[in-house]
Short mmCIF file of C-alpha atoms in Angstrom, two decimals:
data_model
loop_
_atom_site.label_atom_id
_atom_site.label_comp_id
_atom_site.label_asym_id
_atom_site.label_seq_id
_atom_site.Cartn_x
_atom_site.Cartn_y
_atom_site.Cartn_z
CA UNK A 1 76.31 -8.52 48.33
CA UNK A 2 77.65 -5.28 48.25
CA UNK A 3 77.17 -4.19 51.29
CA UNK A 4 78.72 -7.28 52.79
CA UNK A 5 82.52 -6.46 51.29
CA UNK A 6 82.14 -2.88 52.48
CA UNK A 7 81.64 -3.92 56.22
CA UNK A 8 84.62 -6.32 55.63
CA UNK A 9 86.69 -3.32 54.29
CA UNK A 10 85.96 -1.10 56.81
CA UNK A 11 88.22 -1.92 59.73
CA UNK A 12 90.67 -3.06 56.84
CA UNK A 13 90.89 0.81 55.38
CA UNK A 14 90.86 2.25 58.98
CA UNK A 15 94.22 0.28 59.94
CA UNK A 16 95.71 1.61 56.75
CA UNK A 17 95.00 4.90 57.70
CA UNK A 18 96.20 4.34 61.05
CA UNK A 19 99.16 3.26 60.58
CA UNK A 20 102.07 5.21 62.26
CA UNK A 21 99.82 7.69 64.05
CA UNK A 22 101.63 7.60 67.78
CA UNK A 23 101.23 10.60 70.65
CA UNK A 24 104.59 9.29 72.23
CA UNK A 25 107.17 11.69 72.46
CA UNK A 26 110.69 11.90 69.84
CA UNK A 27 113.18 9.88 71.01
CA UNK A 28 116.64 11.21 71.49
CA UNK A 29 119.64 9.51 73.18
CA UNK A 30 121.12 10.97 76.07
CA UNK A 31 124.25 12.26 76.36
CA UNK A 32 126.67 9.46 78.17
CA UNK A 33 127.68 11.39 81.51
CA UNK A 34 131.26 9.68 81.48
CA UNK A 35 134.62 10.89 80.04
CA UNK A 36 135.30 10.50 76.08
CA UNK A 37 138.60 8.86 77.17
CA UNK A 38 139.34 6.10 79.50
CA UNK A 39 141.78 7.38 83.36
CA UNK A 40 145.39 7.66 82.74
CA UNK A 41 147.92 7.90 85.93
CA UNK A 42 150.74 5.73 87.52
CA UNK A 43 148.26 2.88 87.40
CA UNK A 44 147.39 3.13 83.79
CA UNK A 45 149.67 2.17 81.00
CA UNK A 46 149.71 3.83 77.72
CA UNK A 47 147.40 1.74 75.19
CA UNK A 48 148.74 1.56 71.21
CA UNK A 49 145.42 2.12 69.41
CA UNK A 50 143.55 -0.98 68.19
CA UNK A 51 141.12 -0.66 65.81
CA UNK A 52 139.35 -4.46 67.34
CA UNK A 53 135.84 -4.05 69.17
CA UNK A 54 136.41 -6.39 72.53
CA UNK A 55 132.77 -7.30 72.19
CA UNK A 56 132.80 -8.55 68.70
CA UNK A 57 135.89 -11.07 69.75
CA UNK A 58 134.25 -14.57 70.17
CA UNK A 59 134.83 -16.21 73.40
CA UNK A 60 136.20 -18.90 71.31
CA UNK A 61 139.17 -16.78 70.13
CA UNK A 62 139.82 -15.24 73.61
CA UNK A 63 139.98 -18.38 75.89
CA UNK A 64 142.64 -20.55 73.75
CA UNK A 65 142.85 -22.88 76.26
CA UNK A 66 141.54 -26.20 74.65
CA UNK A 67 139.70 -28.14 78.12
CA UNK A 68 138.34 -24.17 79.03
CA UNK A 69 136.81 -24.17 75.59
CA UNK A 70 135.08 -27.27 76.16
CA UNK A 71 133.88 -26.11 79.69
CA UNK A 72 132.29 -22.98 78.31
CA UNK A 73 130.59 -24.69 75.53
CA UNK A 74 129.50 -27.63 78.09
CA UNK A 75 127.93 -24.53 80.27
CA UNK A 76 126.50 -22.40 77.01
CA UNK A 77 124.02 -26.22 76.42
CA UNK A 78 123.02 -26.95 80.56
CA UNK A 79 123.38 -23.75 82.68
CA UNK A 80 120.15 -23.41 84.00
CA UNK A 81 120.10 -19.64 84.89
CA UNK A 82 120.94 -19.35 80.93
CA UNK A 83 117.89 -21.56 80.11
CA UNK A 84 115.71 -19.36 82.30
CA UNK A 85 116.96 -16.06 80.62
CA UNK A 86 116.18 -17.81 77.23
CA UNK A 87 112.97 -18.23 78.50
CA UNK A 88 112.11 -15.18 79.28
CA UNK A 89 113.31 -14.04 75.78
CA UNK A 90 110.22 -16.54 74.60
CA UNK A 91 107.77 -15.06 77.30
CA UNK A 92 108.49 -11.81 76.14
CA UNK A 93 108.19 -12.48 72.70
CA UNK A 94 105.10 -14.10 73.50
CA UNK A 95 103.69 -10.68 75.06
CA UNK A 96 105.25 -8.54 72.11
CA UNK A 97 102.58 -10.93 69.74
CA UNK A 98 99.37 -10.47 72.45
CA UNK A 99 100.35 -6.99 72.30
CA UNK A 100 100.78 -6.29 68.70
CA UNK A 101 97.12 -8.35 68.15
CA UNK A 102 95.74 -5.54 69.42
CA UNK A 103 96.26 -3.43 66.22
CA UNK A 104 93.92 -5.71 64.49
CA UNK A 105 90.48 -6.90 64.71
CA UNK A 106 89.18 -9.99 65.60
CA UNK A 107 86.91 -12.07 63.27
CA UNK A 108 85.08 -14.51 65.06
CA UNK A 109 82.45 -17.08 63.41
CA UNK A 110 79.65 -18.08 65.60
CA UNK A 111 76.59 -20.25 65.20
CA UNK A 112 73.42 -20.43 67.33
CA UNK A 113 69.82 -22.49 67.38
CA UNK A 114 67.21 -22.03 69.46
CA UNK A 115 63.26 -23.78 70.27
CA UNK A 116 60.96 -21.74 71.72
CA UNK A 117 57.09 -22.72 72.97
CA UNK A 118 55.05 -19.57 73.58
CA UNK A 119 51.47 -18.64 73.39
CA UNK A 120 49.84 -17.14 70.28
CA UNK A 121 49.35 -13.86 70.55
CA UNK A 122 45.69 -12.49 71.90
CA UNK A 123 45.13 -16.19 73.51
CA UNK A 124 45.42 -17.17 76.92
CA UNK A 125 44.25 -20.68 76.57
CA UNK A 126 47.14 -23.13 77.34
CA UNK A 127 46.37 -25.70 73.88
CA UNK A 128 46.77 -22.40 71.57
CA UNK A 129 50.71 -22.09 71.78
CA UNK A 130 53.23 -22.30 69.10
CA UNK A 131 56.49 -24.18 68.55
CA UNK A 132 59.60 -21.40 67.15
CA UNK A 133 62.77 -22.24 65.62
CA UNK A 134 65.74 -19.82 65.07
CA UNK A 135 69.06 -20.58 63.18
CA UNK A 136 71.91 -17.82 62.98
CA UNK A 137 75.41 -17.97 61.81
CA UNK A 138 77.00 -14.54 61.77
CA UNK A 139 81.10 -13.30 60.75
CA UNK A 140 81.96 -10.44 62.77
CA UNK A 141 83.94 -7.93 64.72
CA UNK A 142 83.44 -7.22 68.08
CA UNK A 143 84.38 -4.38 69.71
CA UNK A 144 87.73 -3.17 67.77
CA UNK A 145 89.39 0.13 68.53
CA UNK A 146 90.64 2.30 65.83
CA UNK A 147 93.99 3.24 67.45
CA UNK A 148 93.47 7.43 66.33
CA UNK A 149 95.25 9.00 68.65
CA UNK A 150 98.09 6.14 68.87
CA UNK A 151 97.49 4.31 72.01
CA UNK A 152 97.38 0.25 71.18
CA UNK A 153 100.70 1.49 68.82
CA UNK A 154 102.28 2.79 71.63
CA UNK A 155 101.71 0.21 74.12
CA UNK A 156 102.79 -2.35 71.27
CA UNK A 157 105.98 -0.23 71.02
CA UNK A 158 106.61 -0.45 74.68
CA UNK A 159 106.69 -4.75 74.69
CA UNK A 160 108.61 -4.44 71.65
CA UNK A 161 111.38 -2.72 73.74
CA UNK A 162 110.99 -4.62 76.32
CA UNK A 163 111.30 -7.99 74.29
CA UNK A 164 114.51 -6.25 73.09
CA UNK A 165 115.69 -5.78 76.69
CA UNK A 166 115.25 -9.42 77.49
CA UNK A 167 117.24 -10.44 74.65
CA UNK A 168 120.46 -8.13 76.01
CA UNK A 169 119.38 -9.91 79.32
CA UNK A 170 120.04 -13.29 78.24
CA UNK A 171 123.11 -11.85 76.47
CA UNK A 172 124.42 -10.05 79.51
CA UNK A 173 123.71 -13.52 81.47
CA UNK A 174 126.05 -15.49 78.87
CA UNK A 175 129.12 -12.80 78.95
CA UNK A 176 128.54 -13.57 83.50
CA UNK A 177 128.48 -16.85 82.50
CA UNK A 178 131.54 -17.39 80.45
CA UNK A 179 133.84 -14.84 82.87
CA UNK A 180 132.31 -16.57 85.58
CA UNK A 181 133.33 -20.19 84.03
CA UNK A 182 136.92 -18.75 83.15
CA UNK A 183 137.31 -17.57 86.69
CA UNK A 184 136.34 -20.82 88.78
CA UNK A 185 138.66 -23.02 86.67
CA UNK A 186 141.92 -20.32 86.95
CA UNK A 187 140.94 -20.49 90.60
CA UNK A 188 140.27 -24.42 90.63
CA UNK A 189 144.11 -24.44 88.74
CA UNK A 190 145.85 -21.82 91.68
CA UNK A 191 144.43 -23.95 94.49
CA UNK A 192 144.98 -26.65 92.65
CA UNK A 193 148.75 -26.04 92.11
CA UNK A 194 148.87 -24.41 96.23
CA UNK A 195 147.46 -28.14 96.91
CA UNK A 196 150.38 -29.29 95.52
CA UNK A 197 152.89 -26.78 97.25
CA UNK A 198 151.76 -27.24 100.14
CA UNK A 199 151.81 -31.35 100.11
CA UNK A 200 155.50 -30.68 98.95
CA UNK A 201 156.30 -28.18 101.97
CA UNK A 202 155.05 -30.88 104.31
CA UNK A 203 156.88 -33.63 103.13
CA UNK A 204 159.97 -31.42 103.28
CA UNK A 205 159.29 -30.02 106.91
CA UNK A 206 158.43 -33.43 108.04
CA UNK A 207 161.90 -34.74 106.59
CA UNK A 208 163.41 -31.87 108.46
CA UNK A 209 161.67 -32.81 111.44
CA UNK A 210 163.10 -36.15 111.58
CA UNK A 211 166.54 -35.24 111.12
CA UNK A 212 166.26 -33.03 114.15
CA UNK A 213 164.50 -35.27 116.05
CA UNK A 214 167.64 -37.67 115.27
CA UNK A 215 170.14 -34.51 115.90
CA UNK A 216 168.22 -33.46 119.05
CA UNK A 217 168.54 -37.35 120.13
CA UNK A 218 172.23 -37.59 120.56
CA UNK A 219 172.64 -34.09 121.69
CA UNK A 220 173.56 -32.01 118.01
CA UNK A 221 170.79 -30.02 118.15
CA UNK A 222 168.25 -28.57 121.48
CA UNK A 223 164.76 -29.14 122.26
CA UNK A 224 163.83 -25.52 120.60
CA UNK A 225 164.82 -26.74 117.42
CA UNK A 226 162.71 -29.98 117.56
CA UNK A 227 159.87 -27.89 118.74
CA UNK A 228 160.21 -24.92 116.08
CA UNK A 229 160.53 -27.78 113.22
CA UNK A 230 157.27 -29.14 114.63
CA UNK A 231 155.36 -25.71 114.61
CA UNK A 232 156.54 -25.86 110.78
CA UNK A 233 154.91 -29.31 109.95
CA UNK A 234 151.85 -28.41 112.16
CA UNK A 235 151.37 -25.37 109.99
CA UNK A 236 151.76 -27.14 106.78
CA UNK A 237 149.33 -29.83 107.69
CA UNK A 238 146.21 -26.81 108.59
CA UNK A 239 147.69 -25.75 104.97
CA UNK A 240 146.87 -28.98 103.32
CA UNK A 241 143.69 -29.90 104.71
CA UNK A 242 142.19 -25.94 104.09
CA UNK A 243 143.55 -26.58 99.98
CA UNK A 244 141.67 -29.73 99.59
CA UNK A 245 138.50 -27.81 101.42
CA UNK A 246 138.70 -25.61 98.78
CA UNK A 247 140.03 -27.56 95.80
CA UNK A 248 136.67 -29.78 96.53
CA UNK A 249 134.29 -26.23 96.96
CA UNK A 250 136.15 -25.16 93.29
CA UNK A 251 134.71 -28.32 91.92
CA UNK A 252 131.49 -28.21 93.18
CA UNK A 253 131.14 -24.75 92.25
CA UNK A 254 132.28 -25.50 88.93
CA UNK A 255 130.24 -28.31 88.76
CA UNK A 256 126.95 -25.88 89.29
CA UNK A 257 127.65 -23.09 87.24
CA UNK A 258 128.24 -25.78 83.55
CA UNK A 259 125.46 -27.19 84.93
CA UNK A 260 126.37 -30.80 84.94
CA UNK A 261 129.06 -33.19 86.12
CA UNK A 262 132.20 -31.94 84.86
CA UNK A 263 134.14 -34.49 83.01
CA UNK A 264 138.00 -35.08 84.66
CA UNK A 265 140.19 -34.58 81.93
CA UNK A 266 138.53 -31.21 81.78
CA UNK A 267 139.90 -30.31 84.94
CA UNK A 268 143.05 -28.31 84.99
CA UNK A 269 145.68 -29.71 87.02
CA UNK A 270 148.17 -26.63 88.13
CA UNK A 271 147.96 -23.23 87.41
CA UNK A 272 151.72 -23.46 85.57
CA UNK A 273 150.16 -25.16 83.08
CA UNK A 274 147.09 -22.64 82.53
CA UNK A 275 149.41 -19.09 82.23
CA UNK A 276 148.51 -18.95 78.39
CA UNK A 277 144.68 -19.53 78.63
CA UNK A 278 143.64 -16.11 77.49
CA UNK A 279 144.72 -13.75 75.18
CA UNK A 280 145.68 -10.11 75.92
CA UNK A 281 143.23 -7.32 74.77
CA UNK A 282 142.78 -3.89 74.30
CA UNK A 283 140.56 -1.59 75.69
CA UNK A 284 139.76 0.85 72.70
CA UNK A 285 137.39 3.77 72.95
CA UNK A 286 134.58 4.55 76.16
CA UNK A 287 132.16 5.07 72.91
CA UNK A 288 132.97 1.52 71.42
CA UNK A 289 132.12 -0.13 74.94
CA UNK A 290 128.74 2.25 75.46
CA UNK A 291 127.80 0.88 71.90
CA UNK A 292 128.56 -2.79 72.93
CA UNK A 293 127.52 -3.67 76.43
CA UNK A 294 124.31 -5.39 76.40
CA UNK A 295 122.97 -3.79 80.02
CA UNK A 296 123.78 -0.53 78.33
CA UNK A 297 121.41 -1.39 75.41
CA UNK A 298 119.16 -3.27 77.43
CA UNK A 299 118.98 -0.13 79.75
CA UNK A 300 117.92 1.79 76.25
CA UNK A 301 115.86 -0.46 75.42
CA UNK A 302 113.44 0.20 78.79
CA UNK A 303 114.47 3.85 78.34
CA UNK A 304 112.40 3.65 74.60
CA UNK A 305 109.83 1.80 75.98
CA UNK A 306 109.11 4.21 79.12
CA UNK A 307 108.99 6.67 76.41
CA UNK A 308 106.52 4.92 74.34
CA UNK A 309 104.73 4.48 77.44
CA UNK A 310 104.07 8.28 77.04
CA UNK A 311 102.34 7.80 74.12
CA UNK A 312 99.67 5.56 75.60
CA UNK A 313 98.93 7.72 78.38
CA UNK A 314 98.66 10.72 76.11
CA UNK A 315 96.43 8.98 74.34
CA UNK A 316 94.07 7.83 77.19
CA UNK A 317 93.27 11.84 77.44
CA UNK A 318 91.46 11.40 74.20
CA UNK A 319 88.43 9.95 72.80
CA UNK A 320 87.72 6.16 72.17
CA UNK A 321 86.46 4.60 69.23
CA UNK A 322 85.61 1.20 68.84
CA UNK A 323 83.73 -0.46 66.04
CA UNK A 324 81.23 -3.75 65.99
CA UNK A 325 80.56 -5.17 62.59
CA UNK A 326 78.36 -8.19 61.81
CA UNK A 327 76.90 -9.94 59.24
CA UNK A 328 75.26 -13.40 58.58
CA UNK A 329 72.08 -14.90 58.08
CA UNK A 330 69.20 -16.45 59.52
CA UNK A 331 66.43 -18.77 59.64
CA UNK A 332 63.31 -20.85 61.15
CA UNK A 333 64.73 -23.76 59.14
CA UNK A 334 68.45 -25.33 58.94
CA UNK A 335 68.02 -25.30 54.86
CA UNK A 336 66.86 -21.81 54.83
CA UNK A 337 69.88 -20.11 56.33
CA UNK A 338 71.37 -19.33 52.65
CA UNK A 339 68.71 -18.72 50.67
CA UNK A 340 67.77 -15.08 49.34
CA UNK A 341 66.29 -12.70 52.01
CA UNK A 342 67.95 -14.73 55.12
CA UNK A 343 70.92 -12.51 55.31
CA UNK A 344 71.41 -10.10 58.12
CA UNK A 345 74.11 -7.52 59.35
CA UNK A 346 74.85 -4.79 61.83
CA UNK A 347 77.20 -1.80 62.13
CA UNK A 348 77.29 -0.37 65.76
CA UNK A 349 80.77 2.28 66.39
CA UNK A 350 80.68 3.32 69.77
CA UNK A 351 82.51 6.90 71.00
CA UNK A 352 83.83 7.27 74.70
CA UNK A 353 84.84 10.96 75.43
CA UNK A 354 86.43 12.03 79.05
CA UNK A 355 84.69 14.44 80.64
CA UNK A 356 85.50 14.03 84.28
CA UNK A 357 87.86 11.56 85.98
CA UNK A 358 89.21 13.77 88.88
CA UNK A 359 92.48 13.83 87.56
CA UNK A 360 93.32 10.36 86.67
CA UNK A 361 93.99 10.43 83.35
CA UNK A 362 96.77 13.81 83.92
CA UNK A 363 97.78 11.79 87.04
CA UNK A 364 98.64 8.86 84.61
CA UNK A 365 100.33 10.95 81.91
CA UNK A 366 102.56 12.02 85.36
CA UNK A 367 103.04 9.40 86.51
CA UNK A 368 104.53 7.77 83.11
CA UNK A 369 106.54 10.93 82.49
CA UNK A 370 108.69 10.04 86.21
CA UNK A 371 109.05 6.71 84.64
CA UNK A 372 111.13 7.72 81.63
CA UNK A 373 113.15 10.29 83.84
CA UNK A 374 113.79 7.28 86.06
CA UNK A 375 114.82 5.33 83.16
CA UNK A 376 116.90 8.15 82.00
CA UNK A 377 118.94 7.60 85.05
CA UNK A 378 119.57 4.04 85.27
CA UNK A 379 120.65 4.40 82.12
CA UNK A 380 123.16 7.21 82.85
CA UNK A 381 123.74 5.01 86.00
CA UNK A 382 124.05 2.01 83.52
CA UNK A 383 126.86 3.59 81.49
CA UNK A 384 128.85 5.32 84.61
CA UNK A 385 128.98 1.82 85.90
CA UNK A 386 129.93 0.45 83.26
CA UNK A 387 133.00 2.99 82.49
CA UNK A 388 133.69 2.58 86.57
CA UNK A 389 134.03 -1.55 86.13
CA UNK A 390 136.43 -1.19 82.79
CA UNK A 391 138.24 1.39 84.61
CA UNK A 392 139.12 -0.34 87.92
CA UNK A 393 140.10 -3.38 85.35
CA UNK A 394 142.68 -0.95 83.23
CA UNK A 395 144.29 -0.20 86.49
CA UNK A 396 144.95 -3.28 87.96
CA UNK A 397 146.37 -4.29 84.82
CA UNK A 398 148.64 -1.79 84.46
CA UNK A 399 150.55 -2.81 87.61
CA UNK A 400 149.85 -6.46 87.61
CA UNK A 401 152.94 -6.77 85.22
CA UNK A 402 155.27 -4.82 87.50
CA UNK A 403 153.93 -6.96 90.65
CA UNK A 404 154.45 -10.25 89.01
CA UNK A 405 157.98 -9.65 87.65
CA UNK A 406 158.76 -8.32 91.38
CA UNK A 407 156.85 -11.55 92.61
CA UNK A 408 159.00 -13.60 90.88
CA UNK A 409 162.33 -11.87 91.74
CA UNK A 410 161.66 -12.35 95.44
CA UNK A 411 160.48 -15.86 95.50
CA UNK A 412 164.04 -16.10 93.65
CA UNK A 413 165.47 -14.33 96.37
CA UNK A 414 163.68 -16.00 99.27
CA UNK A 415 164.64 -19.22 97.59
CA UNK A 416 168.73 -18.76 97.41
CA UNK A 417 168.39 -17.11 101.06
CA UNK A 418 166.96 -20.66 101.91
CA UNK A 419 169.38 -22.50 100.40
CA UNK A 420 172.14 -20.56 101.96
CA UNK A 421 170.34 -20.49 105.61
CA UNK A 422 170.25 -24.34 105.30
CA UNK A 423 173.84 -24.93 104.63
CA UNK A 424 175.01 -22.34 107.50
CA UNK A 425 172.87 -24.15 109.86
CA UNK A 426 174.16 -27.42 108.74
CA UNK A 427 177.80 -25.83 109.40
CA UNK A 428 176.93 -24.86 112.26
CA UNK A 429 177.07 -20.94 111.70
CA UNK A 430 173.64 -20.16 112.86
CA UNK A 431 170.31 -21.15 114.58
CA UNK A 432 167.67 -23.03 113.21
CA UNK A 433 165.37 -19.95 113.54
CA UNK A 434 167.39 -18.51 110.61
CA UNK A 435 166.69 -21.85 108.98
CA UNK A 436 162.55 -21.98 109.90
CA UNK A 437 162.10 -17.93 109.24
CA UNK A 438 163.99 -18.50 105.55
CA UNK A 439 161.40 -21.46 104.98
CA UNK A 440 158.38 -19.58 105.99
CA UNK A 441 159.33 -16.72 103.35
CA UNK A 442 160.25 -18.91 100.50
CA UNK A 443 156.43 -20.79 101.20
CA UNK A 444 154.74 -17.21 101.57
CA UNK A 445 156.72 -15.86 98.52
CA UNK A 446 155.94 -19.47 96.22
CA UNK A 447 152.16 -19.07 97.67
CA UNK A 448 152.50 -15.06 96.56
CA UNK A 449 153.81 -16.23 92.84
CA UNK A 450 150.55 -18.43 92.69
CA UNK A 451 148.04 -15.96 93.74
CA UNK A 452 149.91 -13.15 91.41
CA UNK A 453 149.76 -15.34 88.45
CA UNK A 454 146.26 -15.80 88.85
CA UNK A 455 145.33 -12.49 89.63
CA UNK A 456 146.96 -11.68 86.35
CA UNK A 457 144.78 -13.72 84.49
CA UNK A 458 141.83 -13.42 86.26
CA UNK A 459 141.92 -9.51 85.45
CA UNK A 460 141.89 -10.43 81.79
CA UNK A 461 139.14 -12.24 82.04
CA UNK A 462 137.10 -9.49 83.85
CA UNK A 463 138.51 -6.66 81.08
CA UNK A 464 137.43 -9.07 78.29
CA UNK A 465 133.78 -9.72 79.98
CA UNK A 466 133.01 -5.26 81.50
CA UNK A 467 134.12 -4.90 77.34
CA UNK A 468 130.98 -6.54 76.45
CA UNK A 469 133.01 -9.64 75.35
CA UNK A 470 131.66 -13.19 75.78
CA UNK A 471 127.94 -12.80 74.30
CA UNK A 472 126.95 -13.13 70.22
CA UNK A 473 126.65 -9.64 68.85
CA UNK A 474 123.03 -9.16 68.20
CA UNK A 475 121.68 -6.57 65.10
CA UNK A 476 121.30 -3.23 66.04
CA UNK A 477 117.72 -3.80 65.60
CA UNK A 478 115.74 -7.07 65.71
CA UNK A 479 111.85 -7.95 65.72
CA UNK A 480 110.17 -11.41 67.05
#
C-alpha cells in the first residue's frame, strides 16, 4: 500500500513547498500628501499638547450625558444600516474562506455501479449475450493547481484585504452613526427649547396686544400701534407652528436613525439642560488621526489588495499546473471491492503554457497595475479629506467661544434695551415702534443664543467623530 500514501502525500508536500511563493509586488505605504501639523491663523487657537488618541476615547466617556448614552447604545443593537454593514463583514468573510480553499485540494469520495447486457464477442446471435457488473469506489483529487508562480496566494491575499476593508466599513458606519445620533438629539433639544421661546414670545405679544387694544379703545394709544402689536403676534404664531413642524421631523428622524421607537424620558427637553453633554477634546497630531480613521485604513486596505491583485495577473503570464490523483478499487461483485488485486489508482498532472493570447494576458497585468495607481489616489484623496474635515472643525472651534460669549452679551443687551423701551413707552416718552423693534431684537438675539449654543456643541461632536472617535479600535491586523 505504498504507493497509496505517496499519492496522498503528494499534493500535501507540494503546498509545503508552496507556501509563501507570491509574484505581487513589495508593499510600501505612501507618503500622506497633507501637512505634518494641523492650520494655525486667527481662526485657530493654540492647542496644549495631549498625549490622548481621540479615536481610542470610547463614545461612552465622550457623550456624558446619561439619556444620550442610552440613545446611542439603543441605536448600536437596531440601526439597520449598521446591521447591513455587519453583514457585509460576514459576506466578506465568507469570500475570504471560498477564496483561501483554493490553496488546498479537494478530496472527494465517490461510489459508482453499473449492469451492462452486451453480446459475446465473435457472436452475432441475439441468445449469446452476457450480463456485466462493475463496482468502483475511488478517494481522489481532481484537478488541483499547485499555486508556483503565486496566483491562488495572491488572489487569497486580495479578499483578505478586502474583508479587512469591510470591517473599517462597518466601523466607519458606527463613528456616522453615533455623531449622527449626538447631532439629531442637540438639534431635537435647540428646537425643542426655540419651541418653548417662541410659545413664551406669543403669550407675551398677545398680552401686549390686548392692552393696546384696551389703550387704543379709549383713545391712549392709535390704530398703528394696535396694528404693529398684531404684526408681532402674527409673526410669533408662523414661529410656533414652523417649531413644532420641526420638533415632530427631529423625532421622526431620531426615531429612524436608533432604529426603533424612542422611549420619552429619553427625549431631551431644552437645550439649557443639554450644554454639558460632551466633553472637550483635543486634536493631537495629523499622524495620530491618519493612523486612526477607519476610511483611511479601509482605503489601505483596497490599496494592499489592488496590489496583491498584481500578483495574480503576473502570474496568469506563466504556466499552469494542475494535478488529478485517484485511487480506489473495483469489482464485478459488491464483496469483492476489498479484496487483494481490486485496487486501482491514477496520477494525471496536466501543464498549460501561453503561447498566444493577442495580448490579453499583458493587457490584464495593465490593466491591474491602473487599479493600484487608482487606489493610490483615493487613498491620498482619503487622507487629504480627512485632514480637510478635522481642519474646517479646528476652526470653527476656535471662534465658537468668542461668538458665544458675544452672543450672550448682546442678548443681555437687547434684553435691558427692552426693558427700558417698555417703560419709556409706558411714560409716554416714545412710540411703540421703539417698543416692537426692541422686542424683535431681544427674540432674534434669545433665538441667536440657542442656535450658538448648539453650534458649539454640535462642532464637538463632529471634531470627536473626523478624529476617528466613536468606533471600537480594531488590531492593527486581524484574520477571519
Amino acid at each position: 500500500m505504498k504507493w497509496k500514501t505517496t499519492a496522498l502525500c503528494l499534493p500535501l508536500a507540494a503546498l509545503l513547498c508552496l507556501d509563501g511563493c507570491t509574484l505581487a509586488p513589495g508593499y510600501a505605504r505612501p507618503e500622506a500628501p497633507v501637512p505634518d501639523a494641523w492650520p494655525s491663523g486667527p481662526a485657530y487657537k493654540t492647542q496644549k499638547p495631549d498625549p490622548t488618541v481621540v479615536a481610542d476615547i470610547p463614545w461612552q466617556e465622550f457623550f456624558v450625558d446619561p439619556q444620550l448614552q442610552k440613545l446611542i447604545a439603543l441605536a448600536l443593537q437596531n440601526n439597520r444600516d449598521l446591521r447591513v454593514a455587519a453583514l457585509n463583514i460576514e459576506k466578506t468573510r465568507a469570500l475570504y474562506q471560498i477564496q483561501l480553499s483554493e490553496l488546498f485540494p479537494n478530496v472527494d469520495l465517490s461510489g459508482s455501479w453499473s449492469k451492462q447486457r452486451q453480446l459475446l464477442p465473435g457472436n452475432s446471435v441475439p441468445d449469446q449475450t452476457i450480463t456485466t457488473k462493475r463496482y468502483n469506489v475511488n478517494l481522489g483529487v481532481s484537478s488541483w493547481e499547485l499555486d508556483f508562480f503565486g496566483r491562488i496566494r495572491s488572489l487569497k491575499d486580495q479578499a483578505l484585504e478586502q474583508f479587512l476593508a469591510t470591517e473599517q466599513a462597518r466601523r466607519s458606519a458606527q463613528i456616522s452613526l453615533v455623531a449622527e445620533i449626538a447631532n439629531t438629539y442637540l438639534t431635537l433639544a435647540a428646537d425643542q427649547e426655540q419651541l418653548k421661546l417662541s410659545q413664551d414670545t406669543l403669550e407675551t405679544q398677545q398680552t401686549t396686544h390686548q392692552l393696546i387694544q384696551r389703550r387704543f379703545e379709549v383713545g391712549a394709544s392709535s390704530e398703528l400701534d394696535l396694528r404693529q402689536a398684531q404684526t408681532r403676534v402674527d409673526a410669533a404664531r408662523v414661529d410656533v407652528a414652523r417649531y413644532i413642524t420641526l420638533v415632530a421631523q427631529d423625532k421622526n428622524r431620531l426615531n429612524l436613525v436608533v432604529g426603533s421607537t424612542v422611549p420619552p424620558e429619553l427625549l431631551p427637553q431644552a437645550l439649557s439642560e443639554t450644554l454639558a453633554a460632551v466633553k472637550d477634546i483635543a486634536p493631537g497630531l495629523p499622524s495620530e488621526v491618519l493612523l486612526k480613521r477607519p476610511d483611511i485604513l479601509a482605503a489601505e486596505n483596497l490599496l494592499k489588495g489592488a496590489n496583491a491583485n498584481i500578483g495574480a495577473a503576473r502570474a496568469d503570464l506563466f504556466p499552469r499546473i494542475t494535478l488529478a490523483t485517484n485511487i480506489g478499487t473495483t469489482s464485478s461483485e459488491l464483496s469483492g471491492l476489498f479484496k487483494p488485486g481490486s485496487d486501482t489508482w491514477s496520477f494525471a498532472p496536466q501543464i498549460v503554457l501561453p503561447i498566444f493570447d493577442a495580448g490579453a494576458g499583458r493587457a490584464n497585468l495593465k490593466a491591474a497595475e491602473v487599479d493600484r495607481d487608482i487606489a493610490v489616489a483615493q487613498y491620498e484623496k482619503t487622507i487629504q479629506t480627512a485632514f480637510r474635515e478635522v481642519a474646517d472643525a479646528l476652526a470653527q472651534r476656535g471662534t465658537i467661544d468668542e461668538q458665544l460669549a458675544a452672543q450672550q452679551s448682546l442678548t443681555g443687551a437687547t434684553a435691558t434695551s427692552y426693558r427700558l423701551s417698555q417703560a419709556r413707552y409706558e411714560k409716554g416718552v416714545d412710540s411703540y415702534l421703539t417698543v416692537l423693534d426692541s422686542q424683535r431684537s431681544l427674540y432674534g438675539a434669545q433665538q441667536g443664543l440657542i442656535a450658538t449654543r448648539l453650534t458649539r456643541l454640535l462642532n464637538l461632536v463632529t471634531l470627536y467623530k473626523v478624529l476617528g472617535g466613536g468606533g471600537e479600535v480594531a488590531p492593527a491586523s486581524q484574520t477571519p
